[in-house]
PDB file of C-alpha atoms in Angstrom:
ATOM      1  CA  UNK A1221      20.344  53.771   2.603  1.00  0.00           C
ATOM      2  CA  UNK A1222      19.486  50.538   0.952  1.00  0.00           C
ATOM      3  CA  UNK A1223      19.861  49.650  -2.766  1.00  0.00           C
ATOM      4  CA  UNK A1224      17.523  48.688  -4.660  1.00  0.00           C
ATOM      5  CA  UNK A1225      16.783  45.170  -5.263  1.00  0.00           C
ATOM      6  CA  UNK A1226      17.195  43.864  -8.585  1.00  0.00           C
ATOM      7  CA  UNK A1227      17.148  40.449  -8.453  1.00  0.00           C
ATOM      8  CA  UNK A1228      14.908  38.362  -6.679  1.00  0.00           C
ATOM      9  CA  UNK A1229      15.087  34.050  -6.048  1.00  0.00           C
ATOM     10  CA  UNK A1230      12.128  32.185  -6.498  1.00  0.00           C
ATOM     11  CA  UNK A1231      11.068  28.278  -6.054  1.00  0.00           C
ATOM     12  CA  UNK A1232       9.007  26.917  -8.723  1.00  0.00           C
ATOM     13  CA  UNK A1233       5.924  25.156  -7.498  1.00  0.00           C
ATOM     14  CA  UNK A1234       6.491  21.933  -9.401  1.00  0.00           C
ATOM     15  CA  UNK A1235      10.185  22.434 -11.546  1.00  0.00           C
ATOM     16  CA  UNK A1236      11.641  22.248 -14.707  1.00  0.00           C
ATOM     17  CA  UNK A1237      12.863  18.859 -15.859  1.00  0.00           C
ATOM     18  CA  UNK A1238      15.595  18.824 -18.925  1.00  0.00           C
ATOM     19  CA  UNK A1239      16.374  16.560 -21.036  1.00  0.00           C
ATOM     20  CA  UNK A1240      18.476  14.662 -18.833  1.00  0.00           C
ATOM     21  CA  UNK A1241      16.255  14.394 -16.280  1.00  0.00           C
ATOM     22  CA  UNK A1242      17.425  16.505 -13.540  1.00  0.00           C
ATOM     23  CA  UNK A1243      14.710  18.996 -11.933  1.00  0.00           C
ATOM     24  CA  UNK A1244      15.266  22.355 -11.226  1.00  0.00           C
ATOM     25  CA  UNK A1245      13.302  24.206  -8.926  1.00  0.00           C
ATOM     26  CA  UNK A1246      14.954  27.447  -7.956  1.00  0.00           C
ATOM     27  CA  UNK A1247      15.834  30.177  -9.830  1.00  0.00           C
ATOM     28  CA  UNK A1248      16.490  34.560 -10.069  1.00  0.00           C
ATOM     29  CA  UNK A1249      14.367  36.836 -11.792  1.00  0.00           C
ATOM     30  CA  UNK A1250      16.210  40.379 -12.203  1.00  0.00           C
ATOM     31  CA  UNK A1251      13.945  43.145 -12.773  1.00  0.00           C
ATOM     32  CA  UNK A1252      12.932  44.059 -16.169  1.00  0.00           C
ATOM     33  CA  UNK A1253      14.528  46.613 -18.256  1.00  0.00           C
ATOM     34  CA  UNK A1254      12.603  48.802 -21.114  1.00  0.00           C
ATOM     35  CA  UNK A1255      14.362  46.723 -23.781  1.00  0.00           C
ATOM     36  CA  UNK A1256      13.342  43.036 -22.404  1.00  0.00           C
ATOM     37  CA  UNK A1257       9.676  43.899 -23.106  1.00  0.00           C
ATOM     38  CA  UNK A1258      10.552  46.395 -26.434  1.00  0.00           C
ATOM     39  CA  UNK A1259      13.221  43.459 -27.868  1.00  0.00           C
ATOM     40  CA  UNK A1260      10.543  40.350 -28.368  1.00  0.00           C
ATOM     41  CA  UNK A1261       8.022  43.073 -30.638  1.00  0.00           C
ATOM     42  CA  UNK A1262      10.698  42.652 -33.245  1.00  0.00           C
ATOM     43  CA  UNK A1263      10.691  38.906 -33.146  1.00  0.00           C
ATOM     44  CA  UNK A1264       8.771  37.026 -36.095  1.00  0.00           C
ATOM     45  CA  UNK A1265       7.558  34.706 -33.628  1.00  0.00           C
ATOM     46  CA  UNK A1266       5.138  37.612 -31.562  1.00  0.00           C
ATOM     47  CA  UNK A1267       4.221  39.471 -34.902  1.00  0.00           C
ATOM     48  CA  UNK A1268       2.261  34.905 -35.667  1.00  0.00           C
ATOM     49  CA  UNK A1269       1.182  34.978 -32.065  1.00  0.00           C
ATOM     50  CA  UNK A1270       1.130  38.193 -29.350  1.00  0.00           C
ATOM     51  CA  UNK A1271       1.274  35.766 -25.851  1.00  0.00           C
ATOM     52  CA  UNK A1272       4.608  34.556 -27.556  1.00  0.00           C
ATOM     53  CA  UNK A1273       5.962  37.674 -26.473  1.00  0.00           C
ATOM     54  CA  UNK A1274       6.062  36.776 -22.678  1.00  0.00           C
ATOM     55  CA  UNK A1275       8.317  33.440 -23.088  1.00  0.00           C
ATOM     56  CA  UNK A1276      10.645  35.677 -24.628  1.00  0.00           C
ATOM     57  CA  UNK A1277      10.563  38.114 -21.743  1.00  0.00           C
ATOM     58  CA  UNK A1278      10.787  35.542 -19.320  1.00  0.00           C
ATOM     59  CA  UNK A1279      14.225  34.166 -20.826  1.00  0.00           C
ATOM     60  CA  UNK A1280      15.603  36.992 -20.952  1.00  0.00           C
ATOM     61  CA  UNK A1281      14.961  37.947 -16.927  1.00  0.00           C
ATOM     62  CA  UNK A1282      15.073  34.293 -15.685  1.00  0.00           C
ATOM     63  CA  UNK A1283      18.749  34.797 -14.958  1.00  0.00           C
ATOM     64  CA  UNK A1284      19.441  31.199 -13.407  1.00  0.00           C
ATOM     65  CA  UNK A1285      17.303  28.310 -12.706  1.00  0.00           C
ATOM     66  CA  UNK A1286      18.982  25.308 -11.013  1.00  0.00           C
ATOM     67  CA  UNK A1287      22.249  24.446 -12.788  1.00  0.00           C
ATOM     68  CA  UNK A1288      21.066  24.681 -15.877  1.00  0.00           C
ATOM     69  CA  UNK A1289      23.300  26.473 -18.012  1.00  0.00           C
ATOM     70  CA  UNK A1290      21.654  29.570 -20.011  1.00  0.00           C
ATOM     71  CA  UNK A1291      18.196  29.866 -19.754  1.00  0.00           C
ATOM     72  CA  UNK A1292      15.995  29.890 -23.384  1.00  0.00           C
ATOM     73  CA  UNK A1293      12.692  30.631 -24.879  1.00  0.00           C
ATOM     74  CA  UNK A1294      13.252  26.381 -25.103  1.00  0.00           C
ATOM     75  CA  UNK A1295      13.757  26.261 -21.225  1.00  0.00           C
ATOM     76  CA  UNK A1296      10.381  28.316 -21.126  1.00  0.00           C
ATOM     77  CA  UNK A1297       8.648  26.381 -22.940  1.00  0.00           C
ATOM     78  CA  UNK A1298       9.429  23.519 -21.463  1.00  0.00           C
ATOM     79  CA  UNK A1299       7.801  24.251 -18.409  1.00  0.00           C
ATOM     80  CA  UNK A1300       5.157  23.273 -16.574  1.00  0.00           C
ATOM     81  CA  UNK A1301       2.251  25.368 -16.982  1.00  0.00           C
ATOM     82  CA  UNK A1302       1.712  25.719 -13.361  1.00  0.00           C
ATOM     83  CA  UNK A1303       5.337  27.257 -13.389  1.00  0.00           C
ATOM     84  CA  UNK A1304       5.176  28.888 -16.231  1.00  0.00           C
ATOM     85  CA  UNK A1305       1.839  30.915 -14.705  1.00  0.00           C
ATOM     86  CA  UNK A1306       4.475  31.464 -11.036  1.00  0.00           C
ATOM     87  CA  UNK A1307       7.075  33.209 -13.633  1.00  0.00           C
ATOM     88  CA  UNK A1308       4.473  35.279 -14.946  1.00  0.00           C
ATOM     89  CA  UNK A1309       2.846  36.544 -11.596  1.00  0.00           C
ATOM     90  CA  UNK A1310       6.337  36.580  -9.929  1.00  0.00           C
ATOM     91  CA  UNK A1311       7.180  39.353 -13.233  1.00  0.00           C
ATOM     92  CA  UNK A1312       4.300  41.275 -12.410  1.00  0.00           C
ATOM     93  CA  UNK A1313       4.714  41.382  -8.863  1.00  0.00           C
ATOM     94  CA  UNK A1314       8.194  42.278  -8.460  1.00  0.00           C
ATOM     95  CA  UNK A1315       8.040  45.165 -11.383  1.00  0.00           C
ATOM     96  CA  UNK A1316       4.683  46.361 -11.281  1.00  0.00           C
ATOM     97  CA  UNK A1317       3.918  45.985  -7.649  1.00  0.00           C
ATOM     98  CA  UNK A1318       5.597  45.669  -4.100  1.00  0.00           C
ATOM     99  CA  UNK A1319       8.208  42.935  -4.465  1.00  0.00           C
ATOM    100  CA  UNK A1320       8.617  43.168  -0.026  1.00  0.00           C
ATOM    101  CA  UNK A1321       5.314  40.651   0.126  1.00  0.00           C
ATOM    102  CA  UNK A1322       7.577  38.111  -1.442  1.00  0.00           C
ATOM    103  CA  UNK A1323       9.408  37.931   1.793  1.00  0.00           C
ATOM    104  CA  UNK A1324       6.335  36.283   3.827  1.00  0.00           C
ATOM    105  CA  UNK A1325       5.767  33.992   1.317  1.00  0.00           C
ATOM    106  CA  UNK A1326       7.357  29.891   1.408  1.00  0.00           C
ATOM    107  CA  UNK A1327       9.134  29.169  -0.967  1.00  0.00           C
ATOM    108  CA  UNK A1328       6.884  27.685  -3.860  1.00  0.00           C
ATOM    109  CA  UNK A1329       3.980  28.826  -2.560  1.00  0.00           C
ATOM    110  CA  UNK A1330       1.332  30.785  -4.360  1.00  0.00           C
ATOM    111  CA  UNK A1331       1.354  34.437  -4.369  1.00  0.00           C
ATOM    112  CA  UNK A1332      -2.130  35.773  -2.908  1.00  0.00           C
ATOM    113  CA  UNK A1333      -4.395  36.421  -5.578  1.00  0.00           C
ATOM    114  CA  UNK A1334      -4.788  39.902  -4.427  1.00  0.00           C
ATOM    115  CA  UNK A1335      -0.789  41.136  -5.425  1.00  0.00           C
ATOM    116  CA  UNK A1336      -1.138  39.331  -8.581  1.00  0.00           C
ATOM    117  CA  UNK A1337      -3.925  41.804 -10.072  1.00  0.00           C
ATOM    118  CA  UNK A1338      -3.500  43.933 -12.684  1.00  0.00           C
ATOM    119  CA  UNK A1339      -4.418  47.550 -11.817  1.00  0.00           C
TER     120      UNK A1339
END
């Protein structure tokens, strides 16, 4: 019997650039827990705007992404939008949905607009 998978690497489509310079295009999500989408309805910054909510979700599960040390709400924000947009439909796909059509996918590429659905 197999485990089950928790965390899951990903290539952003375009890559986050700090302030040095360096890009960063691959990462690891690690599947949500209750308390990563429960934690951010506390935060001041949600209660001034509600789509604030998913930066703050998305450092907390973004586990690694290139060498950059410890992924923020800063290092979410700083994305592309195109990227930003992967993160999100990666999120949804791989704890809302079937995570295996990841596996058929290149690395970077777009996920078929058919897993990323809601529903």
């Amino acid at each position: 019997m197999s485990g089950l998978q928790t965390e899951f690497p990903f290539t952003l489509p375009k890559g986050y650039v700090d302030d040095d310079g360096t890009l960063h295009k691959t990462g690891v999500m690690r599947l949500a827990c209750a308390r990563d989408e429960i934690e951010p309805l506390r935060d001041g910054r949600v209660k001034e705007n509600e789509a604030y909510a998913t930066v703050i979700v998305l450092a907390r599960v973004v586990i690694q992404l290139g060498s950059v040390a410890r992924v923020t709400t800063k290092t979410i924000e700083s994305l592309f939008v195109s990227d930003f947009s992967y993160l999100q439909d990666l999120y949804r796909i791989v704890n809302f949905q079937d995570p295996s059509i990841l596996e058929a996918l290149e690395p970077g590429a777009p996920f078929p607009q058919t897993s990323v659905g809601v529903g």
